[in-house]
CSV table of C-alpha atoms in Angstrom, one decimal:
chain,number,residue,atom,x,y,z
E,57,UNK,CA,105.0,50.4,86.1
E,58,UNK,CA,109.4,50.0,86.2
E,59,UNK,CA,109.4,48.0,83.2
E,60,UNK,CA,107.2,50.6,81.2
E,61,UNK,CA,108.6,53.4,81.6
E,62,UNK,CA,112.1,51.5,80.6
E,63,UNK,CA,110.4,50.8,77.3
E,64,UNK,CA,109.3,53.8,76.4
E,65,UNK,CA,112.5,55.0,77.3
E,66,UNK,CA,114.4,53.0,75.5
E,67,UNK,CA,112.2,53.6,72.4
E,68,UNK,CA,112.6,57.1,73.0
E,69,UNK,CA,116.0,56.7,73.2
E,70,UNK,CA,115.5,55.0,69.2
E,71,UNK,CA,113.9,57.7,67.9
E,72,UNK,CA,116.1,60.2,69.3
E,73,UNK,CA,118.7,58.3,67.5
E,74,UNK,CA,117.4,57.5,64.0
E,75,UNK,CA,116.4,61.8,63.8
E,76,UNK,CA,120.0,62.4,64.9
E,77,UNK,CA,120.9,59.7,61.6
E,78,UNK,CA,118.6,62.1,59.9
E,79,UNK,CA,119.7,65.1,60.3
E,80,UNK,CA,123.4,63.9,60.0
E,81,UNK,CA,122.3,62.4,56.7
E,82,UNK,CA,119.9,65.4,55.7
E,83,UNK,CA,123.8,67.6,56.6
E,84,UNK,CA,125.9,65.5,54.6
E,85,UNK,CA,124.1,65.4,51.2
E,86,UNK,CA,123.8,69.5,52.2
E,87,UNK,CA,128.0,68.8,52.1
E,88,UNK,CA,128.8,67.3,49.0
E,89,UNK,CA,127.9,70.3,46.8
E,90,UNK,CA,131.5,71.5,46.4
E,91,UNK,CA,129.9,75.3,46.7
E,92,UNK,CA,128.8,74.2,50.1
E,93,UNK,CA,131.5,72.2,51.0
E,94,UNK,CA,133.8,75.5,50.2
E,95,UNK,CA,131.5,77.6,51.8
E,96,UNK,CA,131.7,75.8,55.5
E,97,UNK,CA,135.7,75.4,54.5
E,98,UNK,CA,135.9,79.4,54.5
E,99,UNK,CA,133.7,79.2,57.8
E,100,UNK,CA,136.6,76.8,59.4
E,101,UNK,CA,139.6,77.2,58.3
E,102,UNK,CA,139.7,81.3,57.5
E,103,UNK,CA,139.2,81.8,60.9
E,104,UNK,CA,141.5,79.0,62.7
E,105,UNK,CA,144.9,80.1,60.4
E,106,UNK,CA,143.9,84.0,61.0
E,107,UNK,CA,143.6,82.7,64.9
E,108,UNK,CA,146.8,80.6,64.3
E,109,UNK,CA,148.9,84.0,62.1
E,110,UNK,CA,147.7,85.6,64.8
E,111,UNK,CA,149.2,83.9,67.9
E,112,UNK,CA,152.2,83.7,66.3
E,113,UNK,CA,152.6,87.9,66.2
E,114,UNK,CA,152.2,87.6,70.4
E,115,UNK,CA,154.6,85.5,70.2
E,116,UNK,CA,157.0,87.6,68.2
E,117,UNK,CA,157.8,91.6,66.9
E,118,UNK,CA,158.4,90.3,63.3
E,119,UNK,CA,154.9,89.3,62.3
E,120,UNK,CA,153.2,93.2,61.7
E,121,UNK,CA,149.4,93.3,62.3
E,122,UNK,CA,149.4,95.3,59.4
E,123,UNK,CA,149.4,92.7,57.5
E,124,UNK,CA,146.7,90.5,58.7
E,125,UNK,CA,143.9,92.7,56.1
E,126,UNK,CA,145.5,91.0,53.0
E,127,UNK,CA,146.4,87.8,54.6
E,128,UNK,CA,142.4,87.7,55.3
E,129,UNK,CA,141.7,88.6,51.6
E,130,UNK,CA,144.5,86.0,50.2
E,131,UNK,CA,142.7,83.3,52.7
E,132,UNK,CA,139.7,83.2,51.6
E,133,UNK,CA,140.8,83.4,48.2
E,134,UNK,CA,142.0,80.3,48.2
E,135,UNK,CA,139.9,78.2,49.7
E,136,UNK,CA,136.6,80.0,48.4
E,137,UNK,CA,138.1,79.2,45.1
E,138,UNK,CA,140.5,76.4,45.4
E,139,UNK,CA,140.8,75.7,41.7
E,140,UNK,CA,140.7,79.0,40.5
E,141,UNK,CA,143.6,81.5,38.8
E,142,UNK,CA,144.8,82.7,42.5
E,143,UNK,CA,145.3,79.3,44.2
E,144,UNK,CA,148.8,78.0,43.8
E,145,UNK,CA,150.8,78.8,47.2
E,146,UNK,CA,153.6,79.7,44.3
E,147,UNK,CA,150.9,83.3,44.0
E,148,UNK,CA,150.2,83.5,47.7
E,149,UNK,CA,153.1,83.5,48.8
E,150,UNK,CA,155.5,85.1,46.2
E,151,UNK,CA,152.6,87.5,45.2
E,152,UNK,CA,152.4,89.1,48.6
E,153,UNK,CA,156.2,89.0,49.2
E,154,UNK,CA,156.9,90.6,45.9
E,155,UNK,CA,154.1,93.8,46.7
E,156,UNK,CA,155.4,94.1,50.0
E,157,UNK,CA,159.1,94.1,48.5
E,158,UNK,CA,158.0,96.9,46.4
E,159,UNK,CA,156.6,99.2,48.7
E,160,UNK,CA,159.5,98.5,50.0
E,161,UNK,CA,161.5,99.9,47.6
E,162,UNK,CA,159.3,102.3,46.8
E,163,UNK,CA,159.4,104.3,50.1
E,164,UNK,CA,163.3,103.9,50.4
E,165,UNK,CA,163.3,105.9,46.3
E,166,UNK,CA,160.7,108.3,47.8
E,167,UNK,CA,162.6,109.8,51.0
E,168,UNK,CA,165.9,109.1,48.7
E,169,UNK,CA,165.1,111.8,45.8
E,170,UNK,CA,163.0,113.8,48.7
E,171,UNK,CA,159.8,113.3,47.0
E,172,UNK,CA,158.2,113.3,50.9
E,173,UNK,CA,159.0,110.1,52.0
E,174,UNK,CA,158.1,110.2,55.6
E,175,UNK,CA,154.5,108.2,56.2
E,176,UNK,CA,152.4,107.0,53.5
E,177,UNK,CA,152.9,109.7,50.6
E,178,UNK,CA,151.7,110.3,48.1
E,179,UNK,CA,154.4,109.1,45.5
E,180,UNK,CA,155.0,106.6,47.7
E,181,UNK,CA,152.3,104.9,47.1
E,182,UNK,CA,152.0,105.7,43.3
E,183,UNK,CA,155.6,104.1,43.2
E,184,UNK,CA,154.7,101.0,45.3
E,185,UNK,CA,151.8,100.3,42.7
E,186,UNK,CA,153.4,100.7,39.7
E,187,UNK,CA,156.5,98.9,41.3
E,188,UNK,CA,154.6,96.0,41.8
E,189,UNK,CA,151.6,96.0,38.9
E,190,UNK,CA,155.2,95.6,37.1
E,191,UNK,CA,156.4,93.1,38.6
E,192,UNK,CA,153.2,91.0,39.5
E,193,UNK,CA,152.6,91.5,35.3
E,194,UNK,CA,157.0,89.9,35.0
E,195,UNK,CA,156.5,86.9,37.2
E,196,UNK,CA,152.8,86.0,37.2
E,197,UNK,CA,152.2,87.3,40.5
E,198,UNK,CA,148.9,88.9,39.5
E,199,UNK,CA,147.4,88.6,42.7
E,200,UNK,CA,144.7,91.1,44.7
E,201,UNK,CA,147.5,90.5,47.2
E,202,UNK,CA,150.2,91.7,46.4
E,203,UNK,CA,149.0,95.2,45.9
E,204,UNK,CA,147.6,95.7,49.7
E,205,UNK,CA,151.1,94.4,51.1
E,206,UNK,CA,153.2,96.9,48.7
E,207,UNK,CA,150.5,100.0,50.0
E,208,UNK,CA,150.7,98.6,53.9
E,209,UNK,CA,154.2,98.6,53.9
E,210,UNK,CA,154.5,102.6,53.6
E,211,UNK,CA,153.3,103.0,57.5
E,212,UNK,CA,155.8,100.5,58.6
E,213,UNK,CA,158.1,103.1,60.3
E,214,UNK,CA,161.1,101.8,59.8
E,215,UNK,CA,160.1,98.1,60.6
E,216,UNK,CA,159.6,97.3,56.7
E,217,UNK,CA,162.1,94.6,57.1
E,218,UNK,CA,160.5,92.8,59.9
E,219,UNK,CA,157.6,93.4,57.6
E,220,UNK,CA,158.2,91.7,54.9
E,221,UNK,CA,159.7,88.8,56.7
E,222,UNK,CA,156.4,88.8,58.8
E,223,UNK,CA,154.7,88.4,55.3
E,224,UNK,CA,156.5,85.4,53.6
E,225,UNK,CA,156.6,84.0,57.4
E,226,UNK,CA,152.9,83.8,57.6
E,227,UNK,CA,151.6,83.5,54.5
E,228,UNK,CA,154.2,80.6,53.8
E,229,UNK,CA,151.7,78.8,57.0
E,230,UNK,CA,148.5,80.1,55.5
E,231,UNK,CA,150.2,78.5,52.0
E,232,UNK,CA,151.5,75.4,53.6
E,233,UNK,CA,147.8,74.1,55.4
E,234,UNK,CA,146.3,75.4,51.9
E,235,UNK,CA,148.4,72.3,50.2
E,236,UNK,CA,147.4,70.1,52.7
E,237,UNK,CA,143.7,70.7,52.4
E,238,UNK,CA,143.3,70.4,48.7
E,239,UNK,CA,145.7,67.7,48.2
E,240,UNK,CA,144.6,65.6,50.8
E,241,UNK,CA,140.7,66.4,52.0
E,242,UNK,CA,139.2,68.7,49.3
E,243,UNK,CA,140.5,66.6,45.7
E,244,UNK,CA,139.8,63.2,47.6
E,245,UNK,CA,136.0,64.3,48.5
E,246,UNK,CA,134.8,62.0,46.7
E,247,UNK,CA,136.4,59.4,48.8
E,248,UNK,CA,135.1,61.0,51.6
E,249,UNK,CA,131.5,62.2,51.4
E,250,UNK,CA,129.7,60.7,48.3
E,251,UNK,CA,127.9,57.7,48.8
E,252,UNK,CA,128.3,56.1,45.8
E,253,UNK,CA,132.1,55.5,46.3
E,254,UNK,CA,132.4,53.8,49.6
E,255,UNK,CA,128.5,51.9,48.9
E,256,UNK,CA,126.3,50.6,46.4
E,257,UNK,CA,129.0,47.6,46.6
E,258,UNK,CA,126.8,44.6,47.0
E,259,UNK,CA,124.0,44.4,44.0
E,260,UNK,CA,120.6,42.7,44.2
E,261,UNK,CA,119.7,41.5,39.9
E,262,UNK,CA,115.4,40.5,40.4
E,263,UNK,CA,116.3,39.0,37.1
E,264,UNK,CA,113.4,37.4,34.5
E,265,UNK,CA,113.9,35.7,31.0
E,266,UNK,CA,116.5,37.5,29.1
E,267,UNK,CA,117.7,39.7,31.8
E,268,UNK,CA,121.5,38.8,31.4
E,269,UNK,CA,122.7,42.1,29.6
E,270,UNK,CA,121.3,44.0,32.9
E,271,UNK,CA,123.0,40.7,34.8
E,272,UNK,CA,126.7,42.3,33.5
E,273,UNK,CA,126.0,45.7,33.8
E,274,UNK,CA,125.1,45.0,37.5
E,275,UNK,CA,128.5,42.9,37.7
E,276,UNK,CA,130.6,45.6,35.9
E,277,UNK,CA,129.4,48.1,38.5
E,278,UNK,CA,130.3,45.4,41.8
E,279,UNK,CA,133.8,44.2,40.3
E,280,UNK,CA,134.8,47.7,40.7
E,281,UNK,CA,135.6,47.6,44.4
E,282,UNK,CA,137.3,44.8,46.1
E,283,UNK,CA,133.9,44.3,48.0
E,284,UNK,CA,131.6,44.1,45.1
E,285,UNK,CA,129.1,41.3,45.3
E,286,UNK,CA,126.0,40.5,43.0
E,287,UNK,CA,123.2,38.6,44.2
E,288,UNK,CA,120.4,37.4,41.7
E,289,UNK,CA,117.1,37.2,42.6
E,290,UNK,CA,114.3,35.3,41.3
E,291,UNK,CA,110.4,34.3,42.2
E,292,UNK,CA,108.7,31.3,42.1
E,293,UNK,CA,105.2,32.0,40.9
E,294,UNK,CA,103.4,28.9,43.4
E,295,UNK,CA,100.0,29.2,41.4
E,296,UNK,CA,102.1,28.7,37.9
E,297,UNK,CA,104.7,25.8,39.2
E,298,UNK,CA,100.9,24.3,40.4
E,299,UNK,CA,99.3,24.8,37.0
E,300,UNK,CA,102.2,23.5,34.7
E,301,UNK,CA,103.5,20.6,36.9
E,302,UNK,CA,99.8,19.5,36.9
E,303,UNK,CA,99.1,20.6,32.7
E,304,UNK,CA,102.4,19.0,32.2
E,305,UNK,CA,102.9,15.7,34.9
E,306,UNK,CA,103.3,12.0,33.3
E,307,UNK,CA,104.3,10.0,35.6
E,308,UNK,CA,102.9,9.3,39.6
E,309,UNK,CA,105.9,10.4,40.0
E,310,UNK,CA,106.7,13.7,38.6
E,311,UNK,CA,102.5,13.8,40.1
E,312,UNK,CA,104.4,13.4,44.0
E,313,UNK,CA,107.3,15.9,43.3
E,314,UNK,CA,106.3,19.0,44.8
E,315,UNK,CA,106.0,21.4,41.6
E,316,UNK,CA,107.2,24.5,43.6
E,317,UNK,CA,109.9,23.6,44.7
E,318,UNK,CA,111.5,21.6,41.6
E,319,UNK,CA,110.3,24.9,39.6
E,320,UNK,CA,112.8,27.0,42.4
E,321,UNK,CA,114.8,23.7,41.9
E,322,UNK,CA,115.6,24.5,37.8
E,323,UNK,CA,115.6,29.0,38.4
E,324,UNK,CA,118.6,28.0,41.2
E,325,UNK,CA,120.7,26.1,38.4
E,326,UNK,CA,120.3,28.3,35.2
E,327,UNK,CA,121.1,31.6,37.6
E,328,UNK,CA,124.0,29.5,39.1
E,329,UNK,CA,125.0,28.7,35.5
E,330,UNK,CA,125.2,32.6,35.2
E,331,UNK,CA,127.0,33.3,38.1
E,332,UNK,CA,129.7,31.0,37.2
E,333,UNK,CA,129.9,32.4,33.6
E,334,UNK,CA,130.0,36.5,35.8
E,335,UNK,CA,132.5,35.9,38.5
E,336,UNK,CA,134.7,34.1,35.6
E,337,UNK,CA,134.5,37.3,33.7
E,338,UNK,CA,134.3,40.2,36.1
E,339,UNK,CA,136.0,38.5,39.1
E,340,UNK,CA,133.0,39.3,41.2
E,341,UNK,CA,131.6,37.3,43.8
E,342,UNK,CA,128.6,35.7,43.0
E,343,UNK,CA,125.2,34.8,45.1
E,344,UNK,CA,122.0,33.4,44.1
E,345,UNK,CA,118.8,33.9,45.8
E,346,UNK,CA,115.4,31.8,44.9
E,347,UNK,CA,112.1,32.6,46.5
E,348,UNK,CA,108.9,31.5,46.4
E,349,UNK,CA,105.8,33.9,46.2
E,350,UNK,CA,102.9,35.0,44.2
E,351,UNK,CA,104.7,36.7,42.0
E,352,UNK,CA,108.5,39.0,41.8
E,353,UNK,CA,106.9,42.6,44.4
E,354,UNK,CA,108.9,44.9,45.0
E,355,UNK,CA,108.4,44.7,48.7
E,356,UNK,CA,109.6,41.2,48.4
E,357,UNK,CA,112.1,42.1,45.8
E,358,UNK,CA,113.7,45.4,48.7
E,359,UNK,CA,113.1,42.3,51.4
E,360,UNK,CA,115.8,39.9,49.5
E,361,UNK,CA,118.1,43.4,49.6
E,362,UNK,CA,118.2,44.3,52.8
E,363,UNK,CA,118.7,40.3,54.7
E,364,UNK,CA,121.4,40.6,51.9
E,365,UNK,CA,122.7,43.3,53.0
E,366,UNK,CA,122.7,44.8,49.2
E,367,UNK,CA,122.1,48.6,48.9
E,368,UNK,CA,122.0,48.5,44.7
E,369,UNK,CA,119.6,47.5,42.9
E,370,UNK,CA,119.8,46.9,39.1
E,371,UNK,CA,116.2,46.0,37.6
E,372,UNK,CA,115.2,45.8,34.3
E,373,UNK,CA,113.1,49.1,33.0
E,374,UNK,CA,109.0,48.2,32.5
E,375,UNK,CA,107.0,50.8,31.6
E,376,UNK,CA,103.3,51.1,32.6
E,377,UNK,CA,100.6,50.2,29.4
E,378,UNK,CA,100.3,53.8,28.7
E,379,UNK,CA,103.6,54.7,29.4
E,380,UNK,CA,105.6,55.9,32.6
E,381,UNK,CA,107.2,53.5,35.1
E,382,UNK,CA,106.0,50.1,36.0
E,383,UNK,CA,104.3,49.7,39.6
E,384,UNK,CA,107.2,47.9,40.6
E,385,UNK,CA,110.3,50.0,39.3
E,386,UNK,CA,108.6,53.3,41.7
E,387,UNK,CA,107.8,50.4,44.9
E,388,UNK,CA,111.5,50.6,44.5
E,389,UNK,CA,111.9,53.8,44.1
E,390,UNK,CA,110.0,54.7,47.0
E,391,UNK,CA,112.5,52.8,49.3
E,392,UNK,CA,116.5,54.0,50.9
E,393,UNK,CA,117.6,51.5,48.4
E,394,UNK,CA,119.7,53.0,45.3
E,395,UNK,CA,117.9,51.7,41.5
E,396,UNK,CA,119.2,51.4,39.0
E,397,UNK,CA,116.3,50.9,36.1
E,398,UNK,CA,117.9,49.1,33.3
E,399,UNK,CA,116.9,49.5,29.9
E,400,UNK,CA,119.2,48.0,26.8
E,401,UNK,CA,118.7,48.8,23.2
E,402,UNK,CA,118.2,45.4,22.5
E,403,UNK,CA,121.8,44.5,21.2
E,404,UNK,CA,122.9,41.6,24.1
E,405,UNK,CA,126.6,43.8,25.8
E,406,UNK,CA,129.2,42.1,28.3
E,407,UNK,CA,131.4,45.2,28.0
E,408,UNK,CA,130.8,49.5,27.4
E,409,UNK,CA,133.3,51.2,26.0
E,410,UNK,CA,131.8,54.9,26.2
E,411,UNK,CA,129.1,56.3,28.8
E,412,UNK,CA,127.6,59.0,28.5
E,413,UNK,CA,126.1,61.0,32.1
E,414,UNK,CA,123.8,63.3,31.5
E,415,UNK,CA,123.4,65.3,34.5
E,416,UNK,CA,121.0,68.9,35.5
E,417,UNK,CA,123.3,70.1,38.5
E,418,UNK,CA,126.3,69.0,40.6
E,419,UNK,CA,123.7,67.2,43.6
E,420,UNK,CA,124.2,63.3,44.5
E,421,UNK,CA,122.2,61.8,41.9
E,422,UNK,CA,125.1,63.1,38.8
E,423,UNK,CA,127.9,62.3,41.4
E,424,UNK,CA,125.8,58.5,41.8
E,425,UNK,CA,125.2,58.8,38.0
E,426,UNK,CA,129.6,59.9,37.5
E,427,UNK,CA,130.8,57.4,39.5
E,428,UNK,CA,128.6,54.4,38.3
E,429,UNK,CA,129.1,55.4,34.6
E,430,UNK,CA,133.3,55.1,35.8
E,431,UNK,CA,132.7,51.6,37.6
E,432,UNK,CA,131.5,50.2,34.2
E,433,UNK,CA,133.5,52.5,31.1
E,434,UNK,CA,136.2,50.7,30.1
E,435,UNK,CA,139.9,51.1,31.6
E,436,UNK,CA,141.3,54.1,29.7
E,437,UNK,CA,138.8,55.1,28.0
E,438,UNK,CA,137.0,58.9,28.5
E,439,UNK,CA,133.9,59.1,30.0
E,440,UNK,CA,131.9,61.9,28.7
E,441,UNK,CA,129.2,64.4,30.8
E,442,UNK,CA,127.2,66.7,29.4
E,443,UNK,CA,124.2,69.1,30.3
E,444,UNK,CA,122.0,71.6,28.4
E,445,UNK,CA,120.6,74.7,28.9
E,446,UNK,CA,118.0,76.9,27.8
E,447,UNK,CA,119.7,79.9,26.7
E,448,UNK,CA,124.1,81.0,26.1
E,449,UNK,CA,123.4,83.1,29.0
E,450,UNK,CA,124.1,80.0,30.8
E,451,UNK,CA,126.8,78.5,29.7
E,452,UNK,CA,129.6,79.6,31.8
E,453,UNK,CA,127.7,78.7,35.4
E,454,UNK,CA,126.7,74.7,33.0
E,455,UNK,CA,131.1,74.6,32.2
E,456,UNK,CA,131.6,75.5,35.7
E,457,UNK,CA,128.9,72.9,37.6
E,458,UNK,CA,130.4,70.6,35.3
E,459,UNK,CA,134.2,71.5,36.6
E,460,UNK,CA,133.1,70.6,39.9
E,461,UNK,CA,131.5,68.0,39.3
E,462,UNK,CA,134.3,66.3,37.5
E,463,UNK,CA,136.6,67.6,39.3
E,464,UNK,CA,135.6,65.5,42.2
E,465,UNK,CA,136.3,61.9,40.5
E,466,UNK,CA,139.8,60.9,38.8
E,467,UNK,CA,140.3,59.6,35.3
E,468,UNK,CA,139.9,61.3,31.7
E,469,UNK,CA,136.2,62.4,31.0
E,470,UNK,CA,134.7,65.3,28.4
E,471,UNK,CA,132.5,67.4,29.4
E,472,UNK,CA,129.6,68.6,26.4
E,473,UNK,CA,127.4,72.3,27.7
E,474,UNK,CA,124.8,71.9,24.9
E,475,UNK,CA,122.2,74.5,23.6
E,476,UNK,CA,119.7,72.4,23.1
E,477,UNK,CA,116.1,70.0,25.1
E,478,UNK,CA,117.8,66.8,26.5
E,479,UNK,CA,116.4,64.8,23.9
E,480,UNK,CA,117.3,66.4,21.3
E,481,UNK,CA,121.1,66.0,22.1
E,482,UNK,CA,121.5,62.6,22.8
E,483,UNK,CA,119.1,61.1,19.7
E,484,UNK,CA,122.2,62.9,18.2
E,485,UNK,CA,125.2,61.6,20.9
E,486,UNK,CA,124.3,58.3,21.7
E,487,UNK,CA,125.6,56.6,19.1
E,488,UNK,CA,129.4,57.4,19.8
E,489,UNK,CA,128.5,55.2,23.6
E,490,UNK,CA,127.5,52.5,24.6
E,491,UNK,CA,125.3,52.9,27.5
E,492,UNK,CA,123.8,56.7,29.0
E,493,UNK,CA,123.2,57.5,32.2
E,494,UNK,CA,120.2,59.8,32.8
E,495,UNK,CA,118.5,60.3,36.5
E,496,UNK,CA,115.3,59.9,38.6
E,497,UNK,CA,113.6,63.2,38.4
E,498,UNK,CA,112.6,61.6,41.9
E,499,UNK,CA,114.4,64.7,43.6
E,500,UNK,CA,111.7,67.3,41.3
E,501,UNK,CA,109.2,68.6,42.3
E,502,UNK,CA,105.6,67.5,41.3
E,503,UNK,CA,104.9,70.5,39.7
E,504,UNK,CA,108.1,70.8,37.8
E,505,UNK,CA,107.6,66.6,36.4
E,506,UNK,CA,104.0,67.5,35.7
E,507,UNK,CA,105.3,70.6,33.9
E,508,UNK,CA,108.9,69.3,32.1
E,509,UNK,CA,107.9,65.8,32.0
E,510,UNK,CA,111.2,62.8,33.4
E,511,UNK,CA,113.8,62.5,30.6
E,512,UNK,CA,113.4,59.4,30.6
E,513,UNK,CA,110.0,59.0,29.7
E,514,UNK,CA,111.2,61.0,26.1
E,515,UNK,CA,114.5,58.7,25.6
E,516,UNK,CA,112.3,55.7,24.3
E,517,UNK,CA,114.5,55.6,20.8
E,518,UNK,CA,118.0,56.0,21.9
E,519,UNK,CA,120.3,53.9,19.8
E,520,UNK,CA,122.0,53.1,23.1
E,521,UNK,CA,121.1,51.6,27.0
E,522,UNK,CA,120.2,53.7,29.8
E,523,UNK,CA,120.2,53.0,32.7
E,524,UNK,CA,118.1,55.3,35.3
E,525,UNK,CA,120.0,56.2,38.3
E,526,UNK,CA,117.8,57.0,41.5
E,527,UNK,CA,119.2,58.0,45.0
E,528,UNK,CA,117.9,56.0,48.1
E,529,UNK,CA,116.1,57.8,50.4
E,530,UNK,CA,117.8,58.0,53.4
E,531,UNK,CA,115.6,57.7,56.5
C-alpha cells in the first residue's frame, strides 16, 4: 500500500515537472517577441532604477524629489524603445542636464531684471522653455525630458545647484544601467532567448536516392556551430530486400546470405562514403544509421532522432498526389523536434551563397528561419529578409517588424517590404538567391489555412531551392 502511494506521488511529481517545463517554454517563447521583452524590461528595470535613485535621495540632500517625474519618464523612454532616437546616453544625460541648466539660467535672468522671478513665474517659465529649445536644438539634444527639468528647476527655491547636480548624478546612473542592459542582454538576446541559435546542432537527414543536396544543406546548417553533427539515416525495406535477393540469387552462397543484412551493408557503405565527403567539405562530424523496417516512416525517423539526440530533422520535400505535404512530413511536423522540408529546384548545390527569408512577423519561426539562413549563407554575403503587405498603410509597421527581427542577429542584412502577394514577389526575387526560407504555416489556425493556403503550396516553380521551416511543438 505504501509503495503504491509513493508511486502515485512520483507520477504526480513527474506530471507537475512536465507542466512546469511546458509553462516555462511557453513563457520563453512569449518573451522571445521583442515587444513582450521590452514590456517586461520596463516593468522590471524602471521601478528598480527609480527605487535606487529614491534610496540615494534619502541618503543625500544633493538629489531633489523634483527630478523624479522627468527621470521616470526618460527611463521609460530608454527601455521601451532602446533603438529609438532618444535612446542614447548622451541625449539622455545631456538633454536632462541642459534643460536643468537652461531653467536655472532663466530663473536667474528673470530675477535679475525683475520679471517676477520669485517662484514659478510666467516669464521665467517662458524663458526656460525658450532657452531649452535653442540649446537642445543646437546640441542635437531634443528630448522631451529636457523641458520637464527646465520647468521644475523654477520651483526649487534656492536649491538650483543641488537640483542640477542631482540631475547629472541620477541620469548618469540610469544611463549606465541602460547601456549595460542593452549591450550585455538586449543586443545579445538571440544568444540567451532564441532556441535555434544555441540548439539545432545535431541534424538527422532521412536519406533516399539522389538526396545528396539535402545532406549538404543539413551539413551547412550543422557545420556553423562547433557542436554540430550530421546523422545520415536510411531504412532498408525487409520485404523489398528479400524479393530483390530472390530475383538476383545466382549461387548457393548468395542464397545463404541474409538479404536484409546485405542490403543494410550496401546502404551503410553508400552513406559512409557521403559522410566522409561531408566531413571534409563542411568540417562537421557525420554519422551513419541504417535501420531495417517495412519502409521509411515518420515514427521511425522521430525515434531515431531522439535516440541520436538530434534536435533538427532536414528531410527532402514530398507532396501527396493531390497536393499538400506528404503524410511522412506532416507526421514529422507533429512532434517536438524542429523540421526543415527541403526542396531542390533540380540543380545540385554544394554551397548556398545567397539566402532570402520570407516572414509574416517576428515570431519564433521567423527567427529560426533567419538563423538557418545565416548559417548556410556564404560568409560575408548579405541575407535578404522580406515581408509582404496588402496596403501601403501597413508599411511602417512592417518595416519596424523586420528591424526588430534582424536587430537580434549579427551579420549583413537587407530588408524588403513589398506591396504584393508572397508568391508573386518571391517569383520575381527568387532568381537572385540560391535558397528561399518560408514557414510551414502550422502556427496558423485551420480557418486561416483554409482561407489562404500555406505559401509553400504556391511556390512550386521558384527558380531557387526552398526550405520549409517548422518549429517543433514543445511538450
